[in-house]
């Protein structure tokens, strides 16, 4: 795979000093919001960057793009989303994270670049130097000092711009983050909020008393065991550097699957399956070959997010802003995945997805109440997230849809992201697979990934 990218440096951007954005409409006195056990399990930052191109005749119209976004956030967005100006706080008595709505502020940075968007090369390819396009808050920060929402707007010489957003997963899952981004885009278009319904009450996901754990939940690992793990899931009392700092130990690549390749995989699946199920099974098999080459007697596990909005009873309220996803998992002996056809993995993935019932979800919540814990992305296991299902590609800040939107390279190999390749991922479109691995493992993976 040929990388057509450019390395950005500090010299390519001029950044203004960060400012804190807050709203006078935020609650007084300070409000403390309960975070569910599902929220507690995913306290890590999610970084996304969107690139917008404008025609030469509209170049002057983006001169004030930073001020436009800043004004929309400060004057309107932070009214229904007031909690995004808060901070995470560990309650010493309960040992639980809470969301302190203290109006400490959203971090905002305005930047300009002497480069054009075309100078950046292929925007869809993983480029660790795109970290210059997002505001990172430093290597060592306590939770009290760390904003849960940061924004950087960078205007390029051509008039195009990038919008880089960091949210903390404990506060918003992918669907609720997407809804907030679309509200912001609508404000910038001058069309007002799409919806004022933002339900931030997470008490509907409280554990039962007493807890009723009906499954072993090997998809999670207890927090007490995580001190030695190089996990991208931040611990609640983080003192180590942010896991989002790029590591030279890893190589990130993008693998494109056309609609025809997906059809071919489905034909080999032997059972009726979704695009997600067959892609996860195929990646799981190829990755197992690369990572478990000399550990074939061990278990290999693929973890993935399942939206519970339509599965839990009673249903979650309209506009629910918290995490409405849990971790499902498929596990098998590495040797079985390596030597059996892809249909073996497909059946495992299907069984895992179908097993996420109301009873299972409530068992997860109760297990997390008793044992705490985070998704078990260790010992070669990995987590797949279907970003293509989120309407990020529809964002329009008044200048058309993004020419690219996706993650910023981070220093881990635990996450595999499934992105749209520019079309909806149905029979007419394909999927881009974004992933990182240690260099030698990536070389092996590349020799297996297109064995279809």
Short mmCIF file of C-alpha atoms in Angstrom, two decimals:
data_model
loop_
_atom_site.label_atom_id
_atom_site.label_comp_id
_atom_site.label_asym_id
_atom_site.label_seq_id
_atom_site.Cartn_x
_atom_site.Cartn_y
_atom_site.Cartn_z
CA UNK A 1 0.00 0.00 0.00
CA UNK A 2 1.43 3.35 -1.02
CA UNK A 3 1.03 6.20 1.44
CA UNK A 4 0.34 9.51 -0.26
CA UNK A 5 0.60 11.73 2.81
CA UNK A 6 2.53 14.74 4.03
CA UNK A 7 4.10 15.17 7.44
CA UNK A 8 2.69 18.19 9.20
CA UNK A 9 4.89 20.09 11.64
CA UNK A 10 4.50 22.97 14.08
CA UNK A 11 5.87 25.26 11.37
CA UNK A 12 2.87 24.53 9.14
CA UNK A 13 0.31 25.92 11.60
CA UNK A 14 -0.15 29.05 13.63
CA UNK A 15 -2.31 28.35 16.69
CA UNK A 16 -3.91 30.97 18.86
CA UNK A 17 -3.96 30.48 22.62
CA UNK A 18 -6.69 28.05 23.79
CA UNK A 19 -9.78 29.68 25.26
CA UNK A 20 -12.47 28.27 27.54
CA UNK A 21 -16.01 28.43 26.20
CA UNK A 22 -18.87 28.36 28.68
CA UNK A 23 -22.50 29.43 28.81
CA UNK A 24 -24.17 31.84 31.18
CA UNK A 25 -27.18 29.50 31.05
CA UNK A 26 -25.38 26.70 32.86
CA UNK A 27 -26.97 25.58 36.14
CA UNK A 28 -26.20 27.29 39.42
CA UNK A 29 -25.40 25.92 41.92
CA UNK A 30 -23.08 23.22 40.54
CA UNK A 31 -24.85 20.04 39.43
CA UNK A 32 -23.42 16.53 39.75
CA UNK A 33 -24.60 13.96 37.21
CA UNK A 34 -24.65 10.22 37.86
CA UNK A 35 -22.67 8.18 35.33
CA UNK A 36 -23.84 4.66 34.58
CA UNK A 37 -21.67 1.57 34.89
CA UNK A 38 -21.49 1.50 31.09
CA UNK A 39 -20.18 5.09 31.11
CA UNK A 40 -17.62 4.17 33.79
CA UNK A 41 -16.17 1.41 31.58
CA UNK A 42 -15.22 3.72 28.70
CA UNK A 43 -13.52 6.79 30.16
CA UNK A 44 -11.24 7.52 27.23
CA UNK A 45 -10.99 10.35 24.68
CA UNK A 46 -12.27 9.98 21.14
CA UNK A 47 -10.62 12.21 18.53
CA UNK A 48 -12.20 12.90 15.15
CA UNK A 49 -11.21 15.29 12.35
CA UNK A 50 -13.35 16.51 9.45
CA UNK A 51 -12.03 18.28 6.34
CA UNK A 52 -14.17 20.72 4.33
CA UNK A 53 -13.28 22.02 0.89
CA UNK A 54 -14.65 25.25 -0.59
CA UNK A 55 -14.64 26.48 -4.16
CA UNK A 56 -12.28 29.39 -5.01
CA UNK A 57 -15.15 31.86 -5.27
CA UNK A 58 -16.22 31.02 -1.69
CA UNK A 59 -12.75 31.22 -0.15
CA UNK A 60 -13.39 34.60 1.54
CA UNK A 61 -16.53 33.22 3.20
CA UNK A 62 -14.48 30.99 5.52
CA UNK A 63 -12.28 33.79 6.86
CA UNK A 64 -14.39 33.86 10.04
CA UNK A 65 -15.05 30.13 10.28
CA UNK A 66 -13.38 29.87 13.72
CA UNK A 67 -15.45 32.71 15.14
CA UNK A 68 -18.61 31.23 13.67
CA UNK A 69 -18.04 27.84 15.35
CA UNK A 70 -16.96 29.47 18.61
CA UNK A 71 -20.08 31.67 18.73
CA UNK A 72 -22.39 28.74 17.97
CA UNK A 73 -20.89 26.69 20.80
CA UNK A 74 -20.79 29.44 23.39
CA UNK A 75 -24.14 31.10 22.70
CA UNK A 76 -26.40 28.16 21.80
CA UNK A 77 -24.91 24.63 21.86
CA UNK A 78 -23.86 24.84 25.52
CA UNK A 79 -27.42 25.53 26.61
CA UNK A 80 -28.83 22.01 26.00
CA UNK A 81 -25.32 20.54 26.17
CA UNK A 82 -24.29 22.47 29.30
CA UNK A 83 -22.76 19.32 30.79
CA UNK A 84 -20.09 19.28 28.05
CA UNK A 85 -18.46 22.25 29.83
CA UNK A 86 -18.07 20.14 32.97
CA UNK A 87 -15.36 17.86 34.29
CA UNK A 88 -15.08 14.24 35.35
CA UNK A 89 -14.51 13.75 39.08
CA UNK A 90 -13.83 10.65 41.15
CA UNK A 91 -16.11 10.43 44.18
CA UNK A 92 -13.81 9.35 47.04
CA UNK A 93 -16.66 7.74 48.96
CA UNK A 94 -18.32 5.71 46.21
CA UNK A 95 -15.16 5.28 44.09
CA UNK A 96 -17.27 6.15 41.07
CA UNK A 97 -16.72 8.75 38.39
CA UNK A 98 -19.22 11.58 38.32
CA UNK A 99 -19.82 14.40 35.87
CA UNK A 100 -19.37 17.70 37.68
CA UNK A 101 -21.29 20.40 35.79
CA UNK A 102 -19.14 23.28 37.01
CA UNK A 103 -19.00 25.27 33.75
CA UNK A 104 -15.20 24.89 33.69
CA UNK A 105 -15.44 25.17 29.93
CA UNK A 106 -14.95 23.63 26.52
CA UNK A 107 -11.42 24.12 25.19
CA UNK A 108 -11.36 25.96 21.86
CA UNK A 109 -8.41 26.66 19.57
CA UNK A 110 -8.33 28.65 16.34
CA UNK A 111 -5.50 27.94 13.89
CA UNK A 112 -4.40 28.81 10.38
CA UNK A 113 -2.11 26.94 8.00
CA UNK A 114 0.07 28.07 5.13
CA UNK A 115 -0.78 24.78 3.37
CA UNK A 116 -3.75 23.90 1.19
CA UNK A 117 -5.90 20.81 1.67
CA UNK A 118 -4.37 19.30 -1.48
CA UNK A 119 -0.94 19.65 0.11
CA UNK A 120 -2.04 17.14 2.76
CA UNK A 121 -2.26 14.29 0.26
CA UNK A 122 -4.75 11.45 0.68
CA UNK A 123 -6.76 12.53 3.71
CA UNK A 124 -8.25 9.07 4.27
CA UNK A 125 -4.88 7.43 4.98
CA UNK A 126 -3.71 7.25 8.61
CA UNK A 127 -1.38 10.17 9.23
CA UNK A 128 0.04 10.52 12.76
CA UNK A 129 1.05 14.14 12.09
CA UNK A 130 -2.62 15.12 11.88
CA UNK A 131 -2.35 15.34 15.67
CA UNK A 132 -1.33 18.97 14.95
CA UNK A 133 -4.93 19.56 13.85
CA UNK A 134 -6.42 18.71 17.24
CA UNK A 135 -5.97 20.27 20.64
CA UNK A 136 -4.39 17.83 23.07
CA UNK A 137 -4.29 18.89 26.65
CA UNK A 138 -0.84 17.67 27.65
CA UNK A 139 0.78 14.43 28.72
CA UNK A 140 -0.02 14.55 32.41
CA UNK A 141 -3.37 15.94 33.49
CA UNK A 142 -5.66 15.08 36.35
CA UNK A 143 -9.33 14.52 35.59
CA UNK A 144 -10.21 17.82 37.27
CA UNK A 145 -7.94 19.64 34.80
CA UNK A 146 -9.06 17.78 31.68
CA UNK A 147 -11.79 19.18 29.45
CA UNK A 148 -14.24 16.55 28.22
CA UNK A 149 -14.80 18.43 24.95
CA UNK A 150 -12.17 20.23 22.87
CA UNK A 151 -12.49 21.88 19.46
CA UNK A 152 -9.82 23.06 17.03
CA UNK A 153 -10.72 24.84 13.79
CA UNK A 154 -7.87 25.13 11.28
CA UNK A 155 -8.31 27.25 8.16
CA UNK A 156 -6.01 26.43 5.23
CA UNK A 157 -4.57 28.73 2.59
CA UNK A 158 -7.10 27.49 0.03
CA UNK A 159 -10.04 28.56 2.20
CA UNK A 160 -10.86 24.99 3.19
CA UNK A 161 -10.80 24.07 6.85
CA UNK A 162 -10.63 21.20 9.29
CA UNK A 163 -12.70 20.74 12.40
CA UNK A 164 -11.13 18.44 14.99
CA UNK A 165 -13.22 17.38 17.96
CA UNK A 166 -12.34 15.47 21.10
CA UNK A 167 -15.08 14.08 23.32
CA UNK A 168 -14.79 11.75 26.28
CA UNK A 169 -16.55 8.45 25.62
CA UNK A 170 -17.81 8.34 29.21
CA UNK A 171 -20.07 11.29 28.41
CA UNK A 172 -21.21 10.56 24.85
CA UNK A 173 -21.32 7.40 22.77
CA UNK A 174 -21.01 7.52 18.99
CA UNK A 175 -24.70 8.16 18.31
CA UNK A 176 -25.08 10.92 20.89
CA UNK A 177 -21.79 12.53 19.82
CA UNK A 178 -22.98 12.49 16.21
CA UNK A 179 -26.25 14.16 17.26
CA UNK A 180 -24.30 16.91 19.05
CA UNK A 181 -22.04 17.46 16.02
CA UNK A 182 -25.09 17.75 13.76
CA UNK A 183 -26.67 20.27 16.14
CA UNK A 184 -23.47 22.32 15.97
CA UNK A 185 -23.40 22.11 12.16
CA UNK A 186 -27.04 23.23 11.97
CA UNK A 187 -26.27 26.25 14.17
CA UNK A 188 -23.37 27.21 11.91
CA UNK A 189 -25.69 26.99 8.89
CA UNK A 190 -27.99 29.44 10.65
CA UNK A 191 -30.79 26.91 11.00
CA UNK A 192 -30.88 26.58 14.80
CA UNK A 193 -30.81 23.43 16.90
CA UNK A 194 -32.15 20.29 15.23
CA UNK A 195 -33.48 19.14 18.58
CA UNK A 196 -33.60 20.59 22.08
CA UNK A 197 -34.22 17.13 23.55
CA UNK A 198 -30.99 16.10 25.25
CA UNK A 199 -31.71 13.62 28.04
CA UNK A 200 -28.68 13.36 30.29
CA UNK A 201 -30.34 11.35 33.08
CA UNK A 202 -28.47 8.04 33.20
CA UNK A 203 -30.20 6.65 36.32
CA UNK A 204 -32.36 4.47 34.05
CA UNK A 205 -29.24 2.29 33.66
CA UNK A 206 -28.59 1.80 37.38
CA UNK A 207 -27.71 -1.69 38.57
CA UNK A 208 -30.35 -3.77 40.30
CA UNK A 209 -30.40 -4.31 44.06
CA UNK A 210 -29.12 -6.88 44.70
CA UNK A 211 -27.15 -7.38 41.47
CA UNK A 212 -28.16 -10.38 39.34
CA UNK A 213 -25.22 -11.63 37.29
CA UNK A 214 -26.40 -14.30 34.86
CA UNK A 215 -23.29 -14.55 32.63
CA UNK A 216 -19.51 -14.70 33.21
CA UNK A 217 -18.84 -11.56 31.08
CA UNK A 218 -15.36 -12.41 29.89
CA UNK A 219 -15.64 -9.42 27.59
CA UNK A 220 -14.64 -7.23 30.54
CA UNK A 221 -11.59 -7.29 32.78
CA UNK A 222 -11.58 -6.12 36.37
CA UNK A 223 -9.93 -2.75 36.96
CA UNK A 224 -7.60 -4.16 39.61
CA UNK A 225 -5.93 -6.17 36.88
CA UNK A 226 -5.34 -3.28 34.53
CA UNK A 227 -2.30 -1.65 36.12
CA UNK A 228 0.06 -3.69 33.96
CA UNK A 229 -1.90 -3.40 30.74
CA UNK A 230 -0.94 -1.06 27.92
CA UNK A 231 -4.58 -0.29 27.44
CA UNK A 232 -6.09 2.62 25.57
CA UNK A 233 -8.92 2.68 28.10
CA UNK A 234 -7.92 5.32 30.60
CA UNK A 235 -8.06 4.40 34.24
CA UNK A 236 -10.18 6.53 36.51
CA UNK A 237 -7.18 8.01 38.30
CA UNK A 238 -4.96 8.37 35.24
CA UNK A 239 -1.42 9.57 35.92
CA UNK A 240 0.28 8.12 32.85
CA UNK A 241 0.62 9.87 29.49
CA UNK A 242 -2.43 10.03 27.27
CA UNK A 243 -2.74 6.84 25.20
CA UNK A 244 -3.53 9.02 22.20
CA UNK A 245 0.11 10.04 21.83
CA UNK A 246 1.34 8.24 18.75
CA UNK A 247 3.75 5.38 19.33
CA UNK A 248 6.53 4.52 16.91
CA UNK A 249 5.98 0.85 17.77
CA UNK A 250 2.79 0.76 15.73
CA UNK A 251 1.96 1.01 12.06
CA UNK A 252 -1.52 2.20 11.05
CA UNK A 253 -2.97 1.32 7.69
CA UNK A 254 -6.21 1.53 5.77
CA UNK A 255 -7.58 -1.49 3.92
CA UNK A 256 -10.39 -0.97 1.41
CA UNK A 257 -13.03 -3.62 0.77
CA UNK A 258 -15.16 -3.13 -2.32
CA UNK A 259 -18.81 -4.18 -2.46
CA UNK A 260 -17.79 -7.13 -4.64
CA UNK A 261 -15.25 -8.31 -2.06
CA UNK A 262 -17.94 -8.13 0.63
CA UNK A 263 -20.34 -10.13 -1.57
CA UNK A 264 -17.63 -12.77 -2.05
CA UNK A 265 -17.09 -13.01 1.71
CA UNK A 266 -20.83 -13.39 2.30
CA UNK A 267 -20.96 -16.23 -0.22
CA UNK A 268 -18.31 -18.04 1.82
CA UNK A 269 -20.11 -17.41 5.11
CA UNK A 270 -22.51 -20.33 4.49
CA UNK A 271 -25.23 -18.55 6.49
CA UNK A 272 -27.19 -15.36 5.96
CA UNK A 273 -25.21 -12.59 7.64
CA UNK A 274 -24.77 -8.83 7.73
CA UNK A 275 -21.86 -6.90 6.25
CA UNK A 276 -20.67 -6.15 9.78
CA UNK A 277 -20.72 -9.81 10.81
CA UNK A 278 -18.77 -11.05 7.80
CA UNK A 279 -16.19 -8.24 7.92
CA UNK A 280 -15.57 -8.76 11.65
CA UNK A 281 -15.18 -12.51 11.13
CA UNK A 282 -12.77 -12.01 8.25
CA UNK A 283 -10.67 -9.45 10.16
CA UNK A 284 -10.69 -11.64 13.25
CA UNK A 285 -9.35 -14.60 11.27
CA UNK A 286 -6.63 -12.59 9.48
CA UNK A 287 -5.58 -10.80 12.66
CA UNK A 288 -5.44 -14.07 14.58
CA UNK A 289 -3.11 -15.50 11.95
CA UNK A 290 -0.82 -12.49 12.39
CA UNK A 291 -0.93 -12.11 16.17
CA UNK A 292 -1.35 -15.72 17.39
CA UNK A 293 1.10 -17.29 14.94
CA UNK A 294 3.00 -19.01 17.77
CA UNK A 295 0.13 -19.18 20.26
CA UNK A 296 -2.40 -21.29 18.45
CA UNK A 297 -3.61 -23.08 21.59
CA UNK A 298 -4.72 -19.78 23.15
CA UNK A 299 -8.08 -18.08 22.88
CA UNK A 300 -8.52 -15.24 20.39
CA UNK A 301 -11.32 -12.76 21.00
CA UNK A 302 -13.01 -10.10 18.91
CA UNK A 303 -14.98 -7.50 20.87
CA UNK A 304 -17.49 -5.10 19.36
CA UNK A 305 -20.03 -2.50 20.37
CA UNK A 306 -23.74 -3.30 20.31
CA UNK A 307 -26.32 -0.50 20.54
CA UNK A 308 -28.85 -1.36 23.25
CA UNK A 309 -31.40 1.38 22.51
CA UNK A 310 -33.77 -1.05 20.81
CA UNK A 311 -32.89 -4.04 22.98
CA UNK A 312 -33.37 -2.89 26.57
CA UNK A 313 -36.72 -2.80 28.37
CA UNK A 314 -38.10 -0.32 29.16
CA UNK A 315 -36.65 1.62 26.18
CA UNK A 316 -34.24 4.47 26.85
CA UNK A 317 -35.78 7.96 26.73
CA UNK A 318 -35.74 10.02 23.53
CA UNK A 319 -32.53 12.01 23.14
CA UNK A 320 -30.61 9.84 25.65
CA UNK A 321 -27.11 11.32 25.76
CA UNK A 322 -25.21 8.68 27.71
CA UNK A 323 -23.61 5.44 26.58
CA UNK A 324 -26.20 3.10 25.12
CA UNK A 325 -23.68 0.55 23.87
CA UNK A 326 -22.22 -2.49 25.55
CA UNK A 327 -19.40 -4.81 24.56
CA UNK A 328 -20.24 -8.12 22.93
CA UNK A 329 -17.60 -10.68 22.10
CA UNK A 330 -16.82 -13.75 20.05
CA UNK A 331 -14.06 -16.06 21.22
CA UNK A 332 -12.45 -19.24 19.87
CA UNK A 333 -9.20 -21.16 19.92
CA UNK A 334 -6.71 -19.46 17.63
CA UNK A 335 -6.06 -22.70 15.76
CA UNK A 336 -9.75 -23.07 14.90
CA UNK A 337 -9.89 -19.56 13.48
CA UNK A 338 -6.68 -20.09 11.53
CA UNK A 339 -7.52 -23.43 9.96
CA UNK A 340 -11.30 -23.39 9.69
CA UNK A 341 -13.09 -21.38 6.99
CA UNK A 342 -14.41 -17.86 7.57
CA UNK A 343 -17.89 -19.36 8.08
CA UNK A 344 -16.72 -20.60 11.51
CA UNK A 345 -16.00 -17.05 12.66
CA UNK A 346 -19.19 -15.67 11.12
CA UNK A 347 -21.31 -18.07 13.17
CA UNK A 348 -19.45 -17.04 16.34
CA UNK A 349 -19.99 -13.34 15.65
CA UNK A 350 -23.69 -13.86 14.84
CA UNK A 351 -24.20 -15.81 18.06
CA UNK A 352 -22.52 -13.04 20.06
CA UNK A 353 -24.70 -10.30 18.56
CA UNK A 354 -27.90 -12.31 18.95
CA UNK A 355 -26.98 -13.00 22.58
CA UNK A 356 -27.31 -9.33 23.52
CA UNK A 357 -30.79 -9.44 25.03
CA UNK A 358 -32.46 -7.39 27.74
CA UNK A 359 -31.43 -10.04 30.29
CA UNK A 360 -27.83 -9.97 29.06
CA UNK A 361 -27.64 -6.16 29.13
CA UNK A 362 -28.87 -5.99 32.73
CA UNK A 363 -26.40 -8.71 33.70
CA UNK A 364 -23.58 -6.60 32.19
CA UNK A 365 -24.67 -3.56 34.21
CA UNK A 366 -24.81 -5.62 37.41
CA UNK A 367 -21.42 -7.27 36.74
CA UNK A 368 -19.85 -3.84 36.30
CA UNK A 369 -21.46 -2.73 39.57
CA UNK A 370 -19.77 -5.56 41.47
CA UNK A 371 -16.42 -5.90 39.70
CA UNK A 372 -15.94 -2.53 37.94
CA UNK A 373 -13.95 -3.16 34.80
CA UNK A 374 -13.18 -2.19 31.22
CA UNK A 375 -13.42 -4.04 27.89
CA UNK A 376 -10.84 -6.83 27.78
CA UNK A 377 -8.61 -5.44 25.03
CA UNK A 378 -5.51 -7.33 26.15
CA UNK A 379 -3.56 -10.48 25.29
CA UNK A 380 -4.06 -9.92 21.57
CA UNK A 381 -7.78 -9.20 21.73
CA UNK A 382 -9.17 -6.24 19.79
CA UNK A 383 -12.27 -4.05 19.59
CA UNK A 384 -14.21 -3.32 16.41
CA UNK A 385 -16.35 -0.20 16.06
CA UNK A 386 -18.63 0.45 13.07
CA UNK A 387 -18.17 4.17 12.48
CA UNK A 388 -19.76 3.84 9.04
CA UNK A 389 -23.16 3.53 10.73
CA UNK A 390 -22.80 7.03 12.19
CA UNK A 391 -23.83 9.89 9.86
CA UNK A 392 -20.55 11.79 10.18
CA UNK A 393 -20.34 12.12 6.41
CA UNK A 394 -23.54 14.19 6.39
CA UNK A 395 -22.15 17.04 8.50
CA UNK A 396 -22.56 20.40 6.79
CA UNK A 397 -21.40 23.63 8.42
CA UNK A 398 -22.66 25.69 5.52
CA UNK A 399 -19.97 24.72 3.03
CA UNK A 400 -21.09 21.25 1.99
CA UNK A 401 -20.35 17.81 3.34
CA UNK A 402 -16.81 16.87 4.46
CA UNK A 403 -14.44 15.52 1.85
CA UNK A 404 -13.16 13.25 4.62
CA UNK A 405 -13.98 12.52 8.24
CA UNK A 406 -12.31 10.01 10.48
CA UNK A 407 -10.15 9.28 13.51
CA UNK A 408 -6.74 10.67 14.34
CA UNK A 409 -3.94 8.12 14.66
CA UNK A 410 -3.31 7.00 18.22
CA UNK A 411 -0.64 4.80 19.74
CA UNK A 412 -2.51 1.54 20.18
CA UNK A 413 -3.41 -1.60 18.29
CA UNK A 414 -6.57 -2.47 20.17
CA UNK A 415 -9.12 -0.67 18.00
CA UNK A 416 -10.27 -1.51 14.50
CA UNK A 417 -12.57 1.09 12.96
CA UNK A 418 -14.88 0.40 10.05
CA UNK A 419 -15.34 3.55 7.99
CA UNK A 420 -17.44 4.42 4.98
CA UNK A 421 -15.38 4.69 1.82
CA UNK A 422 -17.50 7.60 0.64
CA UNK A 423 -20.70 5.71 -0.07
CA UNK A 424 -23.23 4.12 2.22
CA UNK A 425 -22.04 0.64 3.04
CA UNK A 426 -24.72 -1.35 1.29
CA UNK A 427 -24.56 -3.41 -1.88
CA UNK A 428 -23.37 -0.34 -3.79
CA UNK A 429 -20.60 0.67 -1.40
CA UNK A 430 -17.58 -0.70 0.39
CA UNK A 431 -15.83 -0.38 3.70
CA UNK A 432 -12.48 1.05 4.73
CA UNK A 433 -10.84 -0.79 7.62
CA UNK A 434 -8.59 1.40 9.77
CA UNK A 435 -6.26 -0.42 12.13
CA UNK A 436 -2.88 -0.44 13.80
CA UNK A 437 -0.47 -3.22 14.70
CA UNK A 438 3.13 -3.60 15.73
CA UNK A 439 5.31 -3.48 12.63
CA UNK A 440 6.11 -7.19 12.27
CA UNK A 441 2.54 -8.22 13.01
CA UNK A 442 1.27 -5.73 10.45
CA UNK A 443 3.53 -7.22 7.79
CA UNK A 444 2.05 -10.65 8.50
CA UNK A 445 -1.49 -9.26 8.61
CA UNK A 446 -1.07 -7.64 5.19
CA UNK A 447 -0.30 -11.04 3.69
CA UNK A 448 -3.59 -12.47 5.01
CA UNK A 449 -6.15 -9.66 4.89
CA UNK A 450 -7.03 -9.98 1.20
CA UNK A 451 -7.22 -13.78 1.14
CA UNK A 452 -10.86 -13.86 0.09
#
